mmCIF file of C-alpha atoms and ligand atoms in Angstrom:
data_model
loop_
_atom_site.group_PDB
_atom_site.id
_atom_site.type_symbol
_atom_site.label_atom_id
_atom_site.label_comp_id
_atom_site.label_asym_id
_atom_site.label_seq_id
_atom_site.Cartn_x
_atom_site.Cartn_y
_atom_site.Cartn_z
ATOM 1 C CA MET A 1 79.551 142.045 -120.268
ATOM 2 C CA THR A 2 79.038 141.602 -116.962
ATOM 3 C CA TYR A 3 82.156 140.104 -115.926
ATOM 4 C CA LEU A 4 81.983 137.332 -112.326
ATOM 5 C CA ASP A 5 84.657 135.213 -112.843
ATOM 6 C CA HIS A 6 86.748 137.418 -110.458
ATOM 7 C CA ASN A 7 88.376 134.122 -108.990
ATOM 8 C CA ALA A 8 89.911 133.092 -112.249
ATOM 9 C CA SER A 9 91.567 137.150 -113.144
ATOM 10 C CA SER A 10 90.458 140.127 -111.716
ATOM 11 C CA PRO A 11 91.108 142.876 -113.700
ATOM 12 C CA LEU A 12 93.345 145.574 -113.159
ATOM 13 C CA LEU A 13 92.150 148.200 -110.053
ATOM 14 C CA PRO A 14 92.922 151.936 -111.223
ATOM 15 C CA GLN A 15 94.635 152.210 -107.979
ATOM 16 C CA ALA A 16 97.487 149.446 -109.340
ATOM 17 C CA ARG A 17 97.371 150.855 -113.282
ATOM 18 C CA THR A 18 98.010 154.332 -111.118
ATOM 19 C CA ALA A 19 100.866 152.911 -109.462
ATOM 20 C CA TRP A 20 102.549 150.621 -112.199
ATOM 21 C CA LEU A 21 102.346 153.553 -114.699
ATOM 22 C CA GLU A 22 104.367 155.843 -111.742
ATOM 23 C CA ALA A 23 107.084 153.573 -111.184
ATOM 24 C CA GLU A 24 107.634 152.258 -114.417
ATOM 25 C CA ASP A 25 108.397 156.727 -114.818
ATOM 26 C CA LEU A 26 110.356 156.739 -111.291
ATOM 27 C CA PHE A 27 112.125 153.358 -110.857
ATOM 28 C CA PRO A 28 113.394 152.643 -114.682
ATOM 29 C CA GLY A 29 116.399 150.912 -112.922
ATOM 30 C CA ASN A 30 117.830 147.397 -112.685
ATOM 31 C CA PRO A 31 117.138 146.977 -108.597
ATOM 32 C CA SER A 32 120.741 144.953 -108.301
ATOM 33 C CA SER A 33 122.749 148.042 -109.814
ATOM 34 C CA GLN A 34 124.937 150.239 -107.895
ATOM 35 C CA HIS A 35 124.634 153.140 -109.384
ATOM 36 C CA ARG A 36 121.593 155.338 -107.601
ATOM 37 C CA VAL A 37 119.052 154.790 -110.304
ATOM 38 C CA GLY A 38 119.177 151.193 -109.345
ATOM 39 C CA ALA A 39 119.300 151.922 -105.283
ATOM 40 C CA ARG A 40 115.905 153.590 -106.422
ATOM 41 C CA ALA A 41 114.186 150.913 -107.360
ATOM 42 C CA GLU A 42 115.916 148.947 -104.912
ATOM 43 C CA HIS A 43 114.273 151.484 -102.192
ATOM 44 C CA ALA A 44 111.116 151.652 -104.115
ATOM 45 C CA LEU A 45 111.365 147.703 -104.144
ATOM 46 C CA GLU A 46 112.129 147.606 -100.172
ATOM 47 C CA THR A 47 109.035 150.056 -99.340
ATOM 48 C CA ALA A 48 106.819 147.633 -100.941
ATOM 49 C CA ARG A 49 108.654 144.739 -99.144
ATOM 50 C CA GLN A 50 108.024 146.593 -95.722
ATOM 51 C CA ARG A 51 103.852 147.221 -96.714
ATOM 52 C CA LEU A 52 103.045 143.790 -97.104
ATOM 53 C CA ALA A 53 104.800 142.657 -94.752
ATOM 54 C CA ALA A 54 102.763 144.782 -92.489
ATOM 55 C CA ILE A 55 99.740 143.640 -94.084
ATOM 56 C CA LEU A 56 100.431 140.175 -93.841
ATOM 57 C CA GLY A 57 101.637 140.462 -89.889
ATOM 58 C CA CYS A 58 105.230 139.449 -90.443
ATOM 59 C CA SER A 59 108.558 140.797 -91.060
ATOM 60 C CA PRO A 60 109.957 141.857 -94.277
ATOM 61 C CA LEU A 61 112.637 140.148 -94.343
ATOM 62 C CA ASP A 62 110.019 137.083 -94.064
ATOM 63 C CA VAL A 63 108.346 138.443 -98.300
ATOM 64 C CA ILE A 64 109.904 137.208 -101.273
ATOM 65 C CA TRP A 65 108.109 138.543 -104.850
ATOM 66 C CA THR A 66 107.900 135.778 -107.060
ATOM 67 C CA SER A 67 105.440 135.691 -111.067
ATOM 68 C CA GLY A 68 102.284 134.359 -108.805
ATOM 69 C CA ALA A 69 101.393 131.866 -106.968
ATOM 70 C CA THR A 70 102.196 128.549 -108.531
ATOM 71 C CA GLU A 71 106.029 130.186 -108.512
ATOM 72 C CA ALA A 72 105.302 130.513 -104.695
ATOM 73 C CA CYS A 73 103.382 127.123 -103.869
ATOM 74 C CA THR A 74 105.992 124.942 -106.493
ATOM 75 C CA THR A 75 108.962 126.808 -104.448
ATOM 76 C CA THR A 76 106.702 125.695 -100.971
ATOM 77 C CA LEU A 77 106.990 122.223 -101.563
ATOM 78 C CA HIS A 78 110.370 122.106 -103.405
ATOM 79 C CA HIS A 79 111.805 123.593 -100.113
ATOM 80 C CA ALA A 80 110.647 120.407 -97.612
ATOM 81 C CA ALA A 81 111.403 118.059 -100.099
ATOM 82 C CA ALA A 82 114.546 119.642 -99.738
ATOM 83 C CA ILE A 83 114.867 119.738 -95.789
ATOM 84 C CA ALA A 84 113.042 115.882 -95.497
ATOM 85 C CA PRO A 85 113.438 113.830 -98.885
ATOM 86 C CA HIS A 86 112.616 110.636 -97.628
ATOM 87 C CA SER A 87 109.267 112.567 -95.259
ATOM 88 C CA HIS A 88 105.945 113.213 -96.481
ATOM 89 C CA VAL A 89 103.542 115.738 -97.146
ATOM 90 C CA CYS A 90 99.992 116.150 -96.175
ATOM 91 C CA ILE A 91 98.038 119.203 -98.700
ATOM 92 C CA SER A 92 93.869 119.092 -98.188
ATOM 93 C CA ALA A 93 91.668 117.247 -100.953
ATOM 94 C CA ILE A 94 90.868 121.206 -102.022
ATOM 95 C CA GLU A 95 94.300 122.233 -102.902
ATOM 96 C CA HIS A 96 95.102 124.372 -106.547
ATOM 97 C CA PRO A 97 96.777 121.959 -109.325
ATOM 98 C CA ALA A 98 99.849 124.627 -107.643
ATOM 99 C CA VAL A 99 99.605 122.854 -104.619
ATOM 100 C CA HIS A 100 98.490 118.888 -105.766
ATOM 101 C CA ALA A 101 100.862 118.766 -108.524
ATOM 102 C CA SER A 102 103.323 119.641 -106.716
ATOM 103 C CA ALA A 103 103.131 117.883 -103.939
ATOM 104 C CA HIS A 104 103.077 114.767 -106.296
ATOM 105 C CA HIS A 105 106.130 115.709 -107.737
ATOM 106 C CA PHE A 106 108.310 116.009 -104.875
ATOM 107 C CA PHE A 107 107.226 113.759 -102.613
ATOM 108 C CA PRO A 108 105.944 110.771 -104.809
ATOM 109 C CA GLY A 109 103.855 108.112 -103.423
ATOM 110 C CA ARG A 110 104.218 109.930 -100.575
ATOM 111 C CA VAL A 111 101.590 112.606 -100.626
ATOM 112 C CA ARG A 112 98.768 112.051 -97.230
ATOM 113 C CA THR A 113 95.529 113.993 -98.063
ATOM 114 C CA LEU A 114 93.661 116.114 -95.533
ATOM 115 C CA PRO A 115 89.676 114.914 -96.146
ATOM 116 C CA VAL A 116 86.957 117.513 -96.208
ATOM 117 C CA ASP A 117 83.745 117.384 -95.220
ATOM 118 C CA SER A 118 80.622 117.945 -97.059
ATOM 119 C CA ARG A 119 80.640 121.709 -97.034
ATOM 120 C CA GLY A 120 84.446 121.540 -98.577
ATOM 121 C CA VAL A 121 85.633 122.304 -94.899
ATOM 122 C CA ALA A 122 89.030 120.412 -93.847
ATOM 123 C CA ASP A 123 88.192 118.265 -90.945
ATOM 124 C CA LEU A 124 91.586 118.848 -88.232
ATOM 125 C CA ASP A 125 90.299 116.261 -86.152
ATOM 126 C CA TRP A 126 91.406 113.618 -89.022
ATOM 127 C CA LEU A 127 94.572 116.415 -89.089
ATOM 128 C CA SER A 128 95.550 116.105 -84.973
ATOM 129 C CA GLU A 129 94.977 112.110 -85.329
ATOM 130 C CA HIS A 130 97.448 112.118 -87.945
ATOM 131 C CA LEU A 131 99.911 114.195 -86.773
ATOM 132 C CA THR A 132 99.960 112.297 -83.206
ATOM 133 C CA ASP A 133 101.941 109.125 -84.619
ATOM 134 C CA GLN A 134 102.975 111.127 -87.903
ATOM 135 C CA ARG A 135 105.259 113.457 -89.016
ATOM 136 C CA PRO A 136 105.008 114.869 -91.835
ATOM 137 C CA ALA A 137 107.769 117.222 -94.322
ATOM 138 C CA LEU A 138 104.720 120.382 -94.632
ATOM 139 C CA VAL A 139 100.774 120.049 -94.187
ATOM 140 C CA ALA A 140 99.361 122.674 -97.075
ATOM 141 C CA LEU A 141 95.624 123.740 -96.420
ATOM 142 C CA MET A 142 94.424 126.641 -98.214
ATOM 143 C CA ALA A 143 92.849 129.329 -97.071
ATOM 144 C CA ALA A 144 89.948 129.790 -99.184
ATOM 145 C CA ASN A 145 88.856 127.578 -101.846
ATOM 146 C CA ASN A 146 89.081 128.873 -105.625
ATOM 147 C CA GLU A 147 85.961 126.498 -106.607
ATOM 148 C CA THR A 148 83.281 126.670 -104.340
ATOM 149 C CA GLY A 149 84.453 129.850 -101.806
ATOM 150 C CA VAL A 150 84.680 127.829 -98.479
ATOM 151 C CA LEU A 151 86.631 129.424 -95.837
ATOM 152 C CA GLN A 152 89.346 126.885 -94.233
ATOM 153 C CA PRO A 153 90.300 126.643 -90.676
ATOM 154 C CA TRP A 154 93.832 127.404 -91.254
ATOM 155 C CA GLN A 155 93.965 129.594 -88.490
ATOM 156 C CA ALA A 156 93.034 126.246 -86.488
ATOM 157 C CA ALA A 157 95.524 124.031 -89.008
ATOM 158 C CA ARG A 158 98.366 126.562 -87.867
ATOM 159 C CA ASP A 159 98.642 125.941 -84.460
ATOM 160 C CA LEU A 160 98.319 122.162 -84.143
ATOM 161 C CA CYS A 161 100.852 122.026 -86.545
ATOM 162 C CA ALA A 162 102.668 124.797 -84.448
ATOM 163 C CA ALA A 163 102.371 122.694 -81.030
ATOM 164 C CA ARG A 164 103.917 119.876 -83.093
ATOM 165 C CA GLU A 165 106.353 121.816 -84.423
ATOM 166 C CA VAL A 166 105.376 120.566 -87.905
ATOM 167 C CA PRO A 167 106.117 123.627 -90.918
ATOM 168 C CA PHE A 168 102.087 124.664 -92.149
ATOM 169 C CA PHE A 169 101.793 126.497 -95.441
ATOM 170 C CA THR A 170 98.590 127.675 -96.595
ATOM 171 C CA ASP A 171 97.647 129.091 -99.994
ATOM 172 C CA ALA A 172 96.068 132.403 -99.909
ATOM 173 C CA THR A 173 95.802 133.394 -103.431
ATOM 174 C CA GLN A 174 91.984 133.643 -103.105
ATOM 175 C CA TRP A 175 91.891 135.009 -99.183
ATOM 176 C CA CYS A 176 94.233 137.876 -100.029
ATOM 177 C CA GLY A 177 92.082 140.783 -101.373
ATOM 178 C CA ARG A 178 88.922 139.453 -100.118
ATOM 179 C CA MET A 179 89.805 138.825 -96.396
ATOM 180 C CA LYS A 180 91.664 140.371 -93.919
ATOM 181 C CA ALA A 181 94.955 138.839 -94.729
ATOM 182 C CA GLU A 182 96.887 139.934 -90.690
ATOM 183 C CA GLY A 183 97.959 137.009 -89.378
ATOM 184 C CA LEU A 184 99.016 135.126 -92.909
ATOM 185 C CA GLY A 185 102.321 136.202 -92.086
ATOM 186 C CA THR A 186 102.260 134.065 -89.185
ATOM 187 C CA CYS A 187 101.875 130.694 -90.734
ATOM 188 C CA GLU A 188 105.262 128.710 -91.825
ATOM 189 C CA LEU A 189 104.856 129.814 -95.516
ATOM 190 C CA VAL A 190 101.502 131.817 -97.237
ATOM 191 C CA ALA A 191 101.602 132.180 -101.292
ATOM 192 C CA GLY A 192 99.167 134.770 -102.455
ATOM 193 C CA SER A 193 98.673 136.624 -106.376
ATOM 194 C CA ALA A 194 98.262 139.582 -107.533
ATOM 195 C CA HIS A 195 96.316 139.451 -110.132
ATOM 196 C CA LYS A 196 93.082 137.652 -107.872
ATOM 197 C CA PHE A 197 92.913 141.051 -106.354
ATOM 198 C CA GLY A 198 92.824 143.214 -109.156
ATOM 199 C CA GLY A 199 96.882 143.499 -109.650
ATOM 200 C CA PRO A 200 98.515 143.074 -112.598
ATOM 201 C CA ARG A 201 99.150 139.254 -113.563
ATOM 202 C CA GLY A 202 102.378 137.414 -113.240
ATOM 203 C CA THR A 203 103.177 138.779 -109.368
ATOM 204 C CA GLY A 204 102.762 136.905 -106.594
ATOM 205 C CA PHE A 205 104.087 136.300 -103.261
ATOM 206 C CA LEU A 206 105.697 133.790 -100.964
ATOM 207 C CA ALA A 207 105.959 135.116 -97.678
ATOM 208 C CA GLY A 208 106.334 133.620 -93.547
ATOM 209 C CA ARG A 209 108.846 132.854 -91.275
ATOM 210 C CA GLY A 210 110.180 130.034 -93.358
ATOM 211 C CA VAL A 211 111.728 132.470 -96.212
ATOM 212 C CA GLY A 212 114.867 133.198 -93.970
ATOM 213 C CA SER A 213 115.988 129.558 -95.241
ATOM 214 C CA LEU A 214 114.319 128.929 -97.940
ATOM 215 C CA GLN A 215 115.586 126.051 -100.390
ATOM 216 C CA PRO A 216 115.530 128.052 -103.552
ATOM 217 C CA LEU A 217 113.536 126.922 -106.923
ATOM 218 C CA MET A 218 115.613 129.768 -108.733
ATOM 219 C CA HIS A 219 119.086 130.157 -109.143
ATOM 220 C CA GLY A 220 121.371 132.723 -110.653
ATOM 221 C CA GLY A 221 121.721 136.142 -109.889
ATOM 222 C CA GLY A 222 121.376 136.115 -106.375
ATOM 223 C CA GLN A 223 118.510 138.488 -106.467
ATOM 224 C CA GLN A 224 116.118 138.444 -102.663
ATOM 225 C CA ARG A 225 118.909 137.399 -100.745
ATOM 226 C CA GLY A 226 119.526 134.300 -102.466
ATOM 227 C CA HIS A 227 116.017 133.030 -102.392
ATOM 228 C CA ARG A 228 114.701 133.684 -105.242
ATOM 229 C CA ALA A 229 116.657 134.744 -108.412
ATOM 230 C CA GLY A 230 115.744 137.117 -111.617
ATOM 231 C CA THR A 231 115.440 140.590 -111.763
ATOM 232 C CA GLU A 232 112.088 142.206 -109.769
ATOM 233 C CA ASN A 233 109.601 143.686 -110.803
ATOM 234 C CA VAL A 234 109.232 146.799 -109.683
ATOM 235 C CA ALA A 235 106.066 148.213 -111.359
ATOM 236 C CA SER A 236 104.378 145.432 -110.529
ATOM 237 C CA ILE A 237 105.429 144.491 -107.021
ATOM 238 C CA LEU A 238 104.130 148.089 -106.466
ATOM 239 C CA ALA A 239 100.619 147.752 -108.178
ATOM 240 C CA THR A 240 100.579 144.643 -106.672
ATOM 241 C CA VAL A 241 101.035 146.416 -103.315
ATOM 242 C CA ALA A 242 98.502 149.056 -104.587
ATOM 243 C CA ALA A 243 95.907 146.459 -105.039
ATOM 244 C CA LEU A 244 96.280 145.096 -101.842
ATOM 245 C CA GLU A 245 95.903 148.151 -99.156
ATOM 246 C CA TRP A 246 92.809 148.876 -101.181
ATOM 247 C CA CYS A 247 91.098 146.287 -101.197
ATOM 248 C CA GLU A 248 92.303 145.362 -97.581
ATOM 249 C CA ALA A 249 90.232 149.601 -97.020
ATOM 250 C CA GLN A 250 87.213 148.663 -98.636
ATOM 251 C CA PHE A 251 87.240 145.232 -96.464
ATOM 252 C CA ALA A 252 88.009 146.971 -93.597
ATOM 253 C CA GLY A 253 84.841 150.110 -95.085
ATOM 254 C CA GLY A 254 82.539 146.789 -94.917
ATOM 255 C CA ARG A 255 82.114 147.822 -98.665
ATOM 256 C CA HIS A 256 81.412 143.593 -99.225
ATOM 257 C CA LEU A 257 78.443 143.674 -96.761
ATOM 258 C CA ALA A 258 76.402 144.728 -99.750
ATOM 259 C CA LEU A 259 77.552 142.770 -102.657
ATOM 260 C CA ARG A 260 77.495 139.412 -99.723
ATOM 261 C CA THR A 261 73.989 140.698 -98.841
ATOM 262 C CA ALA A 262 73.281 140.184 -103.252
ATOM 263 C CA ARG A 263 74.862 136.739 -103.455
ATOM 264 C CA ASP A 264 72.872 135.507 -100.473
ATOM 265 C CA GLN A 265 69.190 136.704 -101.923
ATOM 266 C CA VAL A 266 70.498 135.557 -105.792
ATOM 267 C CA GLU A 267 70.803 132.113 -103.992
ATOM 268 C CA HIS A 268 67.991 131.503 -102.630
ATOM 269 C CA ALA A 269 65.854 133.042 -105.365
ATOM 270 C CA LEU A 270 67.787 130.638 -107.401
ATOM 271 C CA LEU A 271 67.699 127.432 -104.885
ATOM 272 C CA ALA A 272 63.649 128.465 -104.476
ATOM 273 C CA ALA A 273 62.784 128.384 -108.843
ATOM 274 C CA LEU A 274 64.723 125.191 -109.542
ATOM 275 C CA PRO A 275 64.636 123.149 -106.772
ATOM 276 C CA ALA A 276 67.043 120.189 -108.763
ATOM 277 C CA SER A 277 69.961 123.333 -108.559
ATOM 278 C CA ARG A 278 71.973 122.620 -105.621
ATOM 279 C CA VAL A 279 74.518 125.413 -103.996
ATOM 280 C CA ASN A 280 77.914 123.935 -103.244
ATOM 281 C CA GLY A 281 79.513 124.385 -100.214
ATOM 282 C CA ARG A 282 76.406 126.296 -98.182
ATOM 283 C CA GLY A 283 76.136 125.898 -94.691
ATOM 284 C CA ALA A 284 79.997 126.675 -94.696
ATOM 285 C CA ASP A 285 81.642 130.138 -94.619
ATOM 286 C CA ARG A 286 82.333 131.358 -97.682
ATOM 287 C CA LEU A 287 83.893 134.201 -99.790
ATOM 288 C CA TRP A 288 81.445 136.497 -99.653
ATOM 289 C CA ASN A 289 81.783 137.105 -103.118
ATOM 290 C CA THR A 290 81.599 133.284 -104.857
ATOM 291 C CA LEU A 291 79.073 130.977 -105.811
ATOM 292 C CA SER A 292 78.740 127.468 -107.169
ATOM 293 C CA VAL A 293 75.758 125.774 -108.162
ATOM 294 C CA VAL A 294 75.237 122.907 -109.342
ATOM 295 C CA MET A 295 72.272 122.971 -112.171
ATOM 296 C CA PRO A 296 69.545 120.802 -112.711
ATOM 297 C CA ALA A 297 70.406 117.278 -114.223
ATOM 298 C CA ALA A 298 68.947 118.440 -117.930
ATOM 299 C CA ASP A 299 70.904 121.043 -118.405
ATOM 300 C CA CYS A 300 74.832 120.783 -119.689
ATOM 301 C CA ARG A 301 77.274 123.313 -117.683
ATOM 302 C CA ARG A 302 79.263 124.221 -121.313
ATOM 303 C CA ARG A 303 75.873 125.419 -122.896
ATOM 304 C CA TRP A 304 75.502 127.134 -119.192
ATOM 305 C CA VAL A 305 78.523 129.212 -120.208
ATOM 306 C CA VAL A 306 78.183 129.219 -123.592
ATOM 307 C CA LYS A 307 74.051 130.828 -123.240
ATOM 308 C CA LEU A 308 75.074 133.112 -120.431
ATOM 309 C CA ASP A 309 77.951 134.623 -122.596
ATOM 310 C CA LYS A 310 75.596 135.417 -125.275
ATOM 311 C CA ALA A 311 73.783 136.721 -122.065
ATOM 312 C CA GLY A 312 76.489 138.979 -121.369
ATOM 313 C CA PHE A 313 77.375 137.585 -118.767
ATOM 314 C CA ALA A 314 81.157 136.305 -117.715
ATOM 315 C CA VAL A 315 81.056 132.626 -115.253
ATOM 316 C CA SER A 316 83.013 129.702 -115.396
ATOM 317 C CA THR A 317 82.422 126.265 -115.104
ATOM 318 C CA GLY A 318 84.715 125.721 -112.245
ATOM 319 C CA SER A 319 88.394 126.383 -111.581
ATOM 320 C CA ALA A 320 89.972 129.035 -114.442
ATOM 321 C CA CYS A 321 93.493 125.143 -115.262
ATOM 322 C CA SER A 322 90.185 122.582 -115.467
ATOM 323 C CA SER A 323 87.815 124.786 -117.399
ATOM 324 C CA GLY A 324 87.714 122.832 -120.338
ATOM 325 C CA THR A 325 89.093 119.668 -119.591
ATOM 326 C CA GLU A 326 86.712 116.579 -119.032
ATOM 327 C CA HIS A 327 87.727 115.680 -116.009
ATOM 328 C CA PRO A 328 84.965 116.092 -113.332
ATOM 329 C CA SER A 329 86.582 118.558 -110.582
ATOM 330 C CA PRO A 330 88.577 117.147 -108.160
ATOM 331 C CA VAL A 331 87.224 119.175 -105.132
ATOM 332 C CA LEU A 332 83.821 118.314 -105.906
ATOM 333 C CA LEU A 333 84.771 114.873 -105.681
ATOM 334 C CA ALA A 334 86.180 115.614 -102.609
ATOM 335 C CA MET A 335 82.622 117.194 -100.989
ATOM 336 C CA GLY A 336 80.852 114.168 -102.012
ATOM 337 C CA LEU A 337 79.264 115.012 -105.623
ATOM 338 C CA LEU A 338 78.966 112.793 -108.256
ATOM 339 C CA PRO A 339 81.218 112.738 -111.482
ATOM 340 C CA ALA A 340 77.632 113.812 -113.352
ATOM 341 C CA GLU A 341 76.591 116.571 -111.089
ATOM 342 C CA THR A 342 80.472 117.857 -111.418
ATOM 343 C CA ALA A 343 79.679 118.162 -115.137
ATOM 344 C CA ARG A 344 76.832 120.510 -114.156
ATOM 345 C CA ALA A 345 78.501 122.822 -111.944
ATOM 346 C CA LEU A 346 78.717 126.553 -112.109
ATOM 347 C CA ARG A 347 81.181 129.090 -110.269
ATOM 348 C CA PHE A 348 79.972 132.534 -110.127
ATOM 349 C CA SER A 349 82.535 135.423 -108.396
ATOM 350 C CA ALA A 350 81.897 139.198 -107.650
ATOM 351 C CA GLY A 351 84.703 141.827 -107.714
ATOM 352 C CA TRP A 352 84.983 144.736 -105.445
ATOM 353 C CA LEU A 353 83.429 146.793 -108.192
ATOM 354 C CA THR A 354 80.817 144.365 -109.443
ATOM 355 C CA PRO A 355 77.500 146.319 -108.256
ATOM 356 C CA PRO A 356 75.397 144.985 -106.050
ATOM 357 C CA GLU A 357 72.893 144.328 -109.152
ATOM 358 C CA ALA A 358 74.636 142.348 -111.471
ATOM 359 C CA TRP A 359 73.886 139.171 -109.029
ATOM 360 C CA ASN A 360 70.608 140.069 -109.419
ATOM 361 C CA ASP A 361 70.463 140.386 -113.734
ATOM 362 C CA LEU A 362 72.424 137.020 -113.144
ATOM 363 C CA LEU A 363 69.608 135.053 -111.605
ATOM 364 C CA HIS A 364 67.141 136.791 -113.890
ATOM 365 C CA ALA A 365 70.011 135.547 -116.959
ATOM 366 C CA LEU A 366 69.748 132.005 -115.702
ATOM 367 C CA LEU A 367 65.602 131.728 -114.806
ATOM 368 C CA ARG A 368 65.300 132.593 -118.502
ATOM 369 C CA ILE A 369 68.430 130.227 -119.893
ATOM 370 C CA HIS A 370 66.546 127.596 -118.316
ATOM 371 C CA ASP A 371 63.468 128.059 -119.434
ATOM 372 C CA GLU A 372 65.032 128.081 -123.021
ATOM 373 C CA PHE A 373 66.771 124.624 -122.101
ATOM 374 C CA ALA A 374 63.231 123.239 -121.379
ATOM 375 C CA ILE A 375 62.003 123.614 -125.079
ATOM 376 C CA LEU A 376 64.985 122.607 -126.577
ATOM 377 C CA PRO A 377 64.467 119.464 -128.643
ATOM 378 C CA PRO A 378 66.354 116.342 -127.459
ATOM 379 C CA GLU A 379 69.495 115.925 -129.533
ATOM 380 C CA GLU A 380 70.377 119.732 -128.564
ATOM 381 C CA GLU A 381 70.878 118.372 -124.778
ATOM 382 C CA SER A 382 73.323 116.161 -124.961
ATOM 383 C CA PRO A 383 76.763 117.803 -123.615
ATOM 384 C CA THR A 384 79.123 118.823 -125.582
ATOM 385 C CA THR A 385 82.782 118.744 -125.598
ATOM 386 C CA GLY A 386 85.867 120.471 -126.341
ATOM 387 C CA ARG A 387 87.527 123.563 -125.485
ATOM 388 C CA PHE A 388 85.995 126.998 -125.639
HETATM 389 N N1 LIG B 1 95.610 129.118 -105.579
HETATM 390 C C1 LIG B 1 94.922 129.008 -106.201
HETATM 391 C C2 LIG B 1 93.598 128.782 -104.851
HETATM 392 C C3 LIG B 1 94.560 129.295 -107.126
HETATM 393 O O1 LIG B 1 93.194 129.937 -107.065
HETATM 394 C C4 LIG B 1 95.462 130.035 -108.426
HETATM 395 C C5 LIG B 1 94.575 130.726 -109.757
HETATM 396 O O2 LIG B 1 93.724 129.950 -109.817
HETATM 397 C C6 LIG B 1 96.582 129.097 -108.411
HETATM 398 C C7 LIG B 1 97.171 129.298 -106.969
HETATM 399 C C8 LIG B 1 97.985 129.819 -109.082
HETATM 400 O O3 LIG B 1 97.936 131.175 -109.356
HETATM 401 P P1 LIG B 1 98.860 132.184 -110.086
HETATM 402 O O4 LIG B 1 97.751 131.868 -111.274
HETATM 403 O O5 LIG B 1 99.143 133.416 -109.894
HETATM 404 O O6 LIG B 1 100.287 131.590 -110.317
#
């Protein structure tokens, strides 16, 4: 099976697996325990915090471990509402549900939307104008979009907000492990998730200067200096750091360049062979691993996914969270696509260990399946519904 769904979840890297197994053996204690076994676990955690802080460019005191990005995003919005309960929040139109739903939960009726252009890039002129006469409790702009891979101007948005003393949050879940993470720690808050970059599922982080005054979402034993209660998963945390360090080294070594070239060649070939198809985010800077395509009108995305699955390719119709639902993708709608077009969107996302040839194999499979669709009787071409 060729796995092209790394934006949904990326398989555990060997380096992360080794780190996890070693840590389970070496650090069996509870980091909060007073004995030496506990102290060794606490020391391992401290080391992991320092390693992550060094990657992000922040203080180790500005890092907390979470169960993933959803918790980190929810904690952020909960914190913003606790600090400025009557204020509003400004979030981009393409945020993941972890931010979008939390914003609407904690700021009911007080969420302003930062628009994106047709390439899916946030409109910073709009933000600048908005900040001239408004003071939101928080601005949230993700670093890279999970559906299209489009990179967002988070550094410029961070600086705009800093100049107006407005807290800025970036959900860097898809950026971390694919692009250099340096500087993310200079945002007020930044969220990440291990399973998107080959770490274990169920571990993530929230980091940045805002951590020091964070209002906790999880209450209990006072772990992590009272910012996030609950016994830390030491082995998963060490595996997370091992995975991220390995990914950073791959990026520094330019390993992504061959994968990006292979993706770009397939993109050009697909558009040439199927002129009615469309690449989402074309013309914008995108993650090297992601290709989001609206397939020609006669086709149906679910059938594509099933046919590709049978042909040996695991791909997605959009973000994992909206797969299997009938709702058009809010991300693609915000970019100006029609609901019918969003229903024909496919997302392909590679990982560091994907062989570059996999992109070309995918192209051949897509063209073969397209030819099969063309000869199907009309009644078989109606959209299927339901989960799979
Ligand atoms: N934010 C983005 C951009 C994502 O892509 C995802 C997962 O799809 C999340 C947040 C949620 O991450 P987690 O699975 O760690 O809760």
